[in-house]
Structure formats: C-alpha cells, structure tokens
mmCIF file of C-alpha atoms in Angstrom:
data_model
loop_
_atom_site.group_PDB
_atom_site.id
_atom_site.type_symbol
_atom_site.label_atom_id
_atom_site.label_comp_id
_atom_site.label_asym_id
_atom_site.label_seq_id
_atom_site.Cartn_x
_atom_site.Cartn_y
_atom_site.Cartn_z
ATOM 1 C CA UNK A 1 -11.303 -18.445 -10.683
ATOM 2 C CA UNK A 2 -9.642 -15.696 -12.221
ATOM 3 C CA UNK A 3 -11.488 -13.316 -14.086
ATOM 4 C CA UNK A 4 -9.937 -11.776 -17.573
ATOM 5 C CA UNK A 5 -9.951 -7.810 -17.607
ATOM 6 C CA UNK A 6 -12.689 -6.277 -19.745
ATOM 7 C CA UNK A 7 -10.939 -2.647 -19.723
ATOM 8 C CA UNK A 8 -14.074 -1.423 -21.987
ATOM 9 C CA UNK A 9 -16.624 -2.329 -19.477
ATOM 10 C CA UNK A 10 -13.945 -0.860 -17.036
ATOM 11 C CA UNK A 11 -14.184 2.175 -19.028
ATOM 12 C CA UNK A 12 -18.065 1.995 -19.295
ATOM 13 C CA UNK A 13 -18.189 2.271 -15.949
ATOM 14 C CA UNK A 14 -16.192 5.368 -15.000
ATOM 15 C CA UNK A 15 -18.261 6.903 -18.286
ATOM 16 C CA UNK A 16 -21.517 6.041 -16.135
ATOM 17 C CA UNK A 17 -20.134 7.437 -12.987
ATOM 18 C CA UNK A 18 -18.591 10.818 -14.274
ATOM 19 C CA UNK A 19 -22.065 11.544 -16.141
ATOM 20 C CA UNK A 20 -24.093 10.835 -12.936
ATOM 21 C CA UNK A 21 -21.433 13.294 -11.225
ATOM 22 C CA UNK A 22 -18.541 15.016 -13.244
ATOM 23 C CA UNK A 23 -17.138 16.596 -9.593
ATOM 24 C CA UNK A 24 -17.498 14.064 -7.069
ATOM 25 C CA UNK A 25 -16.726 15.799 -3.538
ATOM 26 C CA UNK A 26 -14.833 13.980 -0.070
ATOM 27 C CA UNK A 27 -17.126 14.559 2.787
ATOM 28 C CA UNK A 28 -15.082 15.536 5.597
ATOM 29 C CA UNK A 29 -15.182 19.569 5.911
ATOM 30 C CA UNK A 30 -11.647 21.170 5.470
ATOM 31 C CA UNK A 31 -10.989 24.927 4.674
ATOM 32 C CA UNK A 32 -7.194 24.210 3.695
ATOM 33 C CA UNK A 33 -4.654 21.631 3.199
ATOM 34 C CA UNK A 34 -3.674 21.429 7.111
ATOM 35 C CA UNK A 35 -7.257 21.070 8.411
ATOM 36 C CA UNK A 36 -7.809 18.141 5.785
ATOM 37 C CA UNK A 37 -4.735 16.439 6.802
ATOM 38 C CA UNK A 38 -6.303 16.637 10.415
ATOM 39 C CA UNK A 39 -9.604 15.394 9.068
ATOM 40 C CA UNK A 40 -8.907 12.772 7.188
ATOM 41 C CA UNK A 41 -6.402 11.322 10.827
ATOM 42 C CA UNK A 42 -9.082 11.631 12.455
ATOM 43 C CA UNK A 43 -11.667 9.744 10.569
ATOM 44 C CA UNK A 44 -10.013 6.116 10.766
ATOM 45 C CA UNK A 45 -11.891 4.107 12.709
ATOM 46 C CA UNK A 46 -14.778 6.591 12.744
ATOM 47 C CA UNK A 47 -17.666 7.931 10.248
ATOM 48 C CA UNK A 48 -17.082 11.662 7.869
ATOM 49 C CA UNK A 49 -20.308 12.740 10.036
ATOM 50 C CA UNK A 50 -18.342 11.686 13.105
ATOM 51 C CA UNK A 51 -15.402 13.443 12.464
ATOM 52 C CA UNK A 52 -17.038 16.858 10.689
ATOM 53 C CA UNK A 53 -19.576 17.127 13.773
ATOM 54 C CA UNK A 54 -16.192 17.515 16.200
ATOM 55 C CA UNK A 55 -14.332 19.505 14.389
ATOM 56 C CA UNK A 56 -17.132 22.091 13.112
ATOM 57 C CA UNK A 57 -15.806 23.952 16.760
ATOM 58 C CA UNK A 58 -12.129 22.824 16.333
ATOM 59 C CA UNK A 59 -11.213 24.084 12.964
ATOM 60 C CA UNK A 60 -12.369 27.832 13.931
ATOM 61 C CA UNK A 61 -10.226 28.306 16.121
ATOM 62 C CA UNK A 62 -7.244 25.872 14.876
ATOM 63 C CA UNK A 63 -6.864 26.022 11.692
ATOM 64 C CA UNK A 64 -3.064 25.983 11.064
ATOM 65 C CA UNK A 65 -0.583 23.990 13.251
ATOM 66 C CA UNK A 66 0.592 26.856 15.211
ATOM 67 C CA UNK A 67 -3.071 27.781 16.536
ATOM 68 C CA UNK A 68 -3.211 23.868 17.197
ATOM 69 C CA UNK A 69 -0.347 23.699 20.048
ATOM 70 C CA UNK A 70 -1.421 27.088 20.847
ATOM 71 C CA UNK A 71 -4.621 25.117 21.584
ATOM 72 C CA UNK A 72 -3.397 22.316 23.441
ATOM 73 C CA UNK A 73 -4.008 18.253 23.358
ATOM 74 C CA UNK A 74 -6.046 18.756 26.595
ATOM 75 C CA UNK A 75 -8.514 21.666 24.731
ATOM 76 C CA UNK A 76 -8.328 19.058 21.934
ATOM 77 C CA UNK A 77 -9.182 16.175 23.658
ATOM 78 C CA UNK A 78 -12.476 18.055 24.567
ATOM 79 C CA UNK A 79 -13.344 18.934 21.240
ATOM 80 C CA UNK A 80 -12.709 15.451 19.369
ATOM 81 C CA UNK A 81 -13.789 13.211 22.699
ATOM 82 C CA UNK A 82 -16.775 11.905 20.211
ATOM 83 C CA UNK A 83 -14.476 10.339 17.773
ATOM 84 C CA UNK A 84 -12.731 6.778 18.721
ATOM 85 C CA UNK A 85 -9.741 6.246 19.598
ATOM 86 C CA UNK A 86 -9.541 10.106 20.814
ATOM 87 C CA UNK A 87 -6.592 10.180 22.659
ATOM 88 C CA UNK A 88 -4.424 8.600 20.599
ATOM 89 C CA UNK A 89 -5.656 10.816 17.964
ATOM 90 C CA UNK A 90 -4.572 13.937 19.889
ATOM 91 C CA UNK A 91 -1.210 13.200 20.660
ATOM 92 C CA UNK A 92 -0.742 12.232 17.161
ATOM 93 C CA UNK A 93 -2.576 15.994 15.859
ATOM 94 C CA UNK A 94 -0.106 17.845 18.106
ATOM 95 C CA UNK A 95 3.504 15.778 17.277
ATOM 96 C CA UNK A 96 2.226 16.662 13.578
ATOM 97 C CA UNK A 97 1.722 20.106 14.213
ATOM 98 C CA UNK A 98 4.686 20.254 15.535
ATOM 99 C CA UNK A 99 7.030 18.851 13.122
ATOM 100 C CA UNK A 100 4.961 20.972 10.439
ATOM 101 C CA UNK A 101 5.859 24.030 12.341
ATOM 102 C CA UNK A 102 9.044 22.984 13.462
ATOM 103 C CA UNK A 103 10.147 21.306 9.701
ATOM 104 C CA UNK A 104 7.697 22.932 7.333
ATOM 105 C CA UNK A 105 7.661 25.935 7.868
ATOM 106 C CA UNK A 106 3.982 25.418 8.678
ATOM 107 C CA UNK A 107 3.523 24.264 5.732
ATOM 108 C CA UNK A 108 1.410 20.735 5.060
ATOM 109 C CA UNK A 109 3.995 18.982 2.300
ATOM 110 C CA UNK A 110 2.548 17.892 -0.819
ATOM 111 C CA UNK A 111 4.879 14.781 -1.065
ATOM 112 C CA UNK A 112 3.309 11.030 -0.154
ATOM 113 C CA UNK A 113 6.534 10.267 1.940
ATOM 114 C CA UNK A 114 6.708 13.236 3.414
ATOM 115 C CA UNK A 115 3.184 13.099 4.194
ATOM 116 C CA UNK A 116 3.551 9.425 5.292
ATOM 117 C CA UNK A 117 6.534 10.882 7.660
ATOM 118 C CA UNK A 118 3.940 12.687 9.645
ATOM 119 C CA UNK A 119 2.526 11.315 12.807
ATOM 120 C CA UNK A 120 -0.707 9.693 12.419
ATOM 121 C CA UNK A 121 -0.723 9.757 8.799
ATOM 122 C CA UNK A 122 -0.374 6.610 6.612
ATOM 123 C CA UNK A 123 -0.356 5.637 3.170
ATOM 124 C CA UNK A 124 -4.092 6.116 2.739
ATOM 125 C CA UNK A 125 -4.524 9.698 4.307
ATOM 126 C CA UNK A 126 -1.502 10.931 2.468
ATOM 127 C CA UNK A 127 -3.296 9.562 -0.858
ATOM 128 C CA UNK A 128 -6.748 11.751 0.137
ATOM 129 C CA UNK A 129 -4.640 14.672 0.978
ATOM 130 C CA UNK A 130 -2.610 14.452 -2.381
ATOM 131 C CA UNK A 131 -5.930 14.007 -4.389
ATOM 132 C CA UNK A 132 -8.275 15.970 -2.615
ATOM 133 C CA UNK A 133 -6.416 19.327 -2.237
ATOM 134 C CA UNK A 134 -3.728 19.218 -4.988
ATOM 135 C CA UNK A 135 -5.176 17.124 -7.532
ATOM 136 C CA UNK A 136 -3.332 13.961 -8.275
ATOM 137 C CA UNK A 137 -4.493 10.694 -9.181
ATOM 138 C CA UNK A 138 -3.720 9.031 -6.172
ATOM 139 C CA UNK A 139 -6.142 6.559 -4.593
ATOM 140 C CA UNK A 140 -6.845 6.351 -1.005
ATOM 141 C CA UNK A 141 -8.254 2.408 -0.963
ATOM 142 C CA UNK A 142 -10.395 2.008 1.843
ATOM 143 C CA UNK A 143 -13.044 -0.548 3.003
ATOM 144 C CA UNK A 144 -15.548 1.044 0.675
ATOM 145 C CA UNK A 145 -13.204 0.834 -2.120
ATOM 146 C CA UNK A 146 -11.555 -2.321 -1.474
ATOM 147 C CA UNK A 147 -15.160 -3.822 -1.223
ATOM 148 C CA UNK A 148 -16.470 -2.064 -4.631
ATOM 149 C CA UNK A 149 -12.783 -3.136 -6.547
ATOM 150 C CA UNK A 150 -13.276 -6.860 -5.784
ATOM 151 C CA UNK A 151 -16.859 -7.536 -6.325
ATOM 152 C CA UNK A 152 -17.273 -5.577 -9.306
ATOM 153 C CA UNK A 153 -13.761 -6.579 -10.744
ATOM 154 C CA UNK A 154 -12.533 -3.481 -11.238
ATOM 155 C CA UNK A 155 -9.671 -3.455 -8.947
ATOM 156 C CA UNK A 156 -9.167 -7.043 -7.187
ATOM 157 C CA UNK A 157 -6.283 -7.908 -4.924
ATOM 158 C CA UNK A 158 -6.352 -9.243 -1.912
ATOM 159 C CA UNK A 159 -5.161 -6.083 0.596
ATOM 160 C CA UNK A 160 -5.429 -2.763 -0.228
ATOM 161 C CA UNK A 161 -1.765 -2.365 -1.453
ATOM 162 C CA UNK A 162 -2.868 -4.270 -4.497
ATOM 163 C CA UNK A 163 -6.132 -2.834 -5.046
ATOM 164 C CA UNK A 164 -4.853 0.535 -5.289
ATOM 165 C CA UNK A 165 -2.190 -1.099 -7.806
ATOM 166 C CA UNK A 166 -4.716 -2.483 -9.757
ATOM 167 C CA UNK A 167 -6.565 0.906 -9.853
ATOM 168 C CA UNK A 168 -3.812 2.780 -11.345
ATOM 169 C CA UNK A 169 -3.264 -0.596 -13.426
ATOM 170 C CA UNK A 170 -6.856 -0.383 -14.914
ATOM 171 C CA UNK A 171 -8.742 2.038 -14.334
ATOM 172 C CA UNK A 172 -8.421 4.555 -17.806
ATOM 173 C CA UNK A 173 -6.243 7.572 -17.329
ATOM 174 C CA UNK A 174 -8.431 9.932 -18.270
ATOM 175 C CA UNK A 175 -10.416 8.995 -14.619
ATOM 176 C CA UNK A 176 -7.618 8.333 -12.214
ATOM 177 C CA UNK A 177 -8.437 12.232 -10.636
ATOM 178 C CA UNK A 178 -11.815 11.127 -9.588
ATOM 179 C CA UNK A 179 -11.368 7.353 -9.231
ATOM 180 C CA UNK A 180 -11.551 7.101 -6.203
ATOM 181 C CA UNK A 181 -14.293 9.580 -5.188
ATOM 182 C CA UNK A 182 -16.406 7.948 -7.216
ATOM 183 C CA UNK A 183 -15.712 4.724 -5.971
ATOM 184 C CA UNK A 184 -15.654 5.380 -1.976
ATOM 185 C CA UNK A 185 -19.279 7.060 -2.772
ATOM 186 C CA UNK A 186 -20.664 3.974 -4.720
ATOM 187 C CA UNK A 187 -19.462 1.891 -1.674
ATOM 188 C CA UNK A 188 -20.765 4.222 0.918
ATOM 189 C CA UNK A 189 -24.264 4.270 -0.118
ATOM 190 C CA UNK A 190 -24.723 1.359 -2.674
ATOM 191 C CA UNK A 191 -22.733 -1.277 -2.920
ATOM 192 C CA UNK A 192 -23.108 -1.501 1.110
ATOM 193 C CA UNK A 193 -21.183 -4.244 2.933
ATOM 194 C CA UNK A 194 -24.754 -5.857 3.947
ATOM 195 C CA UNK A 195 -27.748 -6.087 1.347
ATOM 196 C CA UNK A 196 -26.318 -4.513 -1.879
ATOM 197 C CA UNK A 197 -28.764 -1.654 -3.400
ATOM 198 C CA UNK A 198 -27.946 -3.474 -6.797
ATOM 199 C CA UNK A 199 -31.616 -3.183 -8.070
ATOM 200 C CA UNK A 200 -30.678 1.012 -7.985
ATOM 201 C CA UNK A 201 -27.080 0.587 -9.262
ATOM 202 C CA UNK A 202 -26.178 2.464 -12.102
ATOM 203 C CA UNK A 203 -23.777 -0.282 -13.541
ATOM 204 C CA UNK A 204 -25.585 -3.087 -12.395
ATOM 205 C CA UNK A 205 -24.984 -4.672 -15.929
ATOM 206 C CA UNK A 206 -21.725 -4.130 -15.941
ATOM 207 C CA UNK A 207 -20.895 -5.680 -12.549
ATOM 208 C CA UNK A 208 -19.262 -8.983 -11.872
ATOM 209 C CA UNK A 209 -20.670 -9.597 -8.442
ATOM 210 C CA UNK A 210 -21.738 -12.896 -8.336
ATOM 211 C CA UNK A 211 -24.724 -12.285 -5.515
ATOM 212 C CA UNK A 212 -26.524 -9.334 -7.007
ATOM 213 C CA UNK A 213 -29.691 -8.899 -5.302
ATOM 214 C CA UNK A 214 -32.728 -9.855 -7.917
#
C-alpha cells in the first residue's frame, strides 16, 4: 500500500528532534577534514567505537596524507588490524593519500565527485564528509537511516539511492543540515533493527510503523 505524504507530521518530527538536540554530533573522532575522510572509510562494515578505538593512536601521528605514506600501509595495518576488512582498508587509505598529495595539493576536496573519485570513498562517505565538516545538506543514507526512512515514512524507497532522494524530497529545508544526524542517531539507539524502543520514542505518535511495540 502506498502511503500519502503528511509533510506536517514530517515537519513535526524534525521540530521534536531539533528541540531534544539543536547540534546533533557524528561519532567518529576527526580533528580535520582529511582524518574524517579516513574515518568515515574506515567505518563500513565496522562500528564508530570500532573505528575511533584504532585510530585514537593513528591520527597522532598521521594526520594529513603526507604523514600517512610517510607512515606506511604496513605501520597502518598494525594500527587499524581491529577493524574488518583491514587490509583492504589500508591499501585504499594510502592510494587516497596519495592522489590527495599528488592531485590536491594535500588538500581533501570539498566536491561529492571529487570525493567519490577517491579510493575507498563512495557516495555515502563523500555525503558525511560534505555535511559533517563543511556544512551541506547532504545525506549519508545508511542502514540506520534507511531503516528509520521506511518504517516511519519519512523517507521510503527501496535502496538507499531513493531514500536519500526522498530525504531531500521531504524532509523541510530548514532541517536538511542536520537530517541526517538526527536520523542515523534515532536508528542507532532507538528505532534498533531488533525490538524497537518505541515505548521511549519521542515521535512515537507520529510514526507509521506498523509493529510498534505496546
């Protein structure tokens, strides 16, 4: 069944989350636009805990692309062994280094395609890069998100392509910027893939999930 767009309980809903937390925050510890971009690589298939418990030792030391290859993927390897799909990981942090130094300057782009260019990075990470250190209203769907979108209505579509469509599509202007912070925090820690916490969810009225937990 489709369900019609109610874009005022839409917009009840980003009202409820920006007054429970005006400046929502990503998790994943950064102290500039290249260590984020390394980050937010290295989280796929692994938790922000994961990934900020590694690289509390890495970032020290390597915190621009040049003090990366300076490091090497072997030295890197040791440092992010704890997060899956390490190797892989590494080869892809040092051929982005690379091309930043080599290309850029240095310099981590603030472009999605030339973001998306970069080894290791794909649509999604360029979208958390682009909203969580410049500021633009672009939404990095992930599981969390794609989950909270389609049960609550807010954003269906069936892959994340059209969820993130249907964000910019519905989801008021005025809350595009912290969209999908809010969101990706809601997932994380209430509207959980097993057992909903919808007795504790601030919008439980509002919600169109048809198994809320009594």
């Amino acid at each position: 069944m489709i369900r019609q767009l109610d874009y005022h309980k839409i917009h009840e809903i980003f009202t409820r989350f920006e007054a429970a937390e005006a400046e929502p925050k990503g998790e994943l510890d950064h102290v500039n636009a290249y260590t984020l971009v390394v980050a937010v690589a290295l989280s796929a298939q692994a938790t922000d805990a994961g990934v900020n418990k590694a690289t509390a030792a890495l970032f020290p030391i390597a915190d621009t692309p040049q003090k990366m290859l300076d490091l090497g993927e072997e030295a890197l390897i040791e440092h992010i062994k704890t997060i899956g799909l390490f190797r892989n990981k590494a080869k892809n942090v040092i051929k982005m280094s690379r091309i930043l130094v080599e290309e850029y300057g240095g310099v981590v782009p603030s472009s999605r395609a030339a973001l998306e260019s970069l080894p290791g990075v794909g649509r999604k990470t360029a979208n958390v890069v682009l909203n969580m250190w410049w500021g633009m209203p672009a939404q990095a769907v992930d599981t969390h998100i794609f989950r909270f979108g389609n049960r609550s209505g807010v954003a269906v579509g069936k892959d994340v392509v059209a969820v993130e469509r249907a964000i910019e599509d519905n989801i008021p202007a005025e809350f595009q910027r912290h969209a999908h912070h809010w969101m990706i925090l809601h997932g994380r820690y209430t509207c959980v893939a097993r057992k909903p916490k919808c007795a504790a969810c601030l919008i439980r009225d509002l919600c169109d999930f048809e198994e809320k937990n009594l």
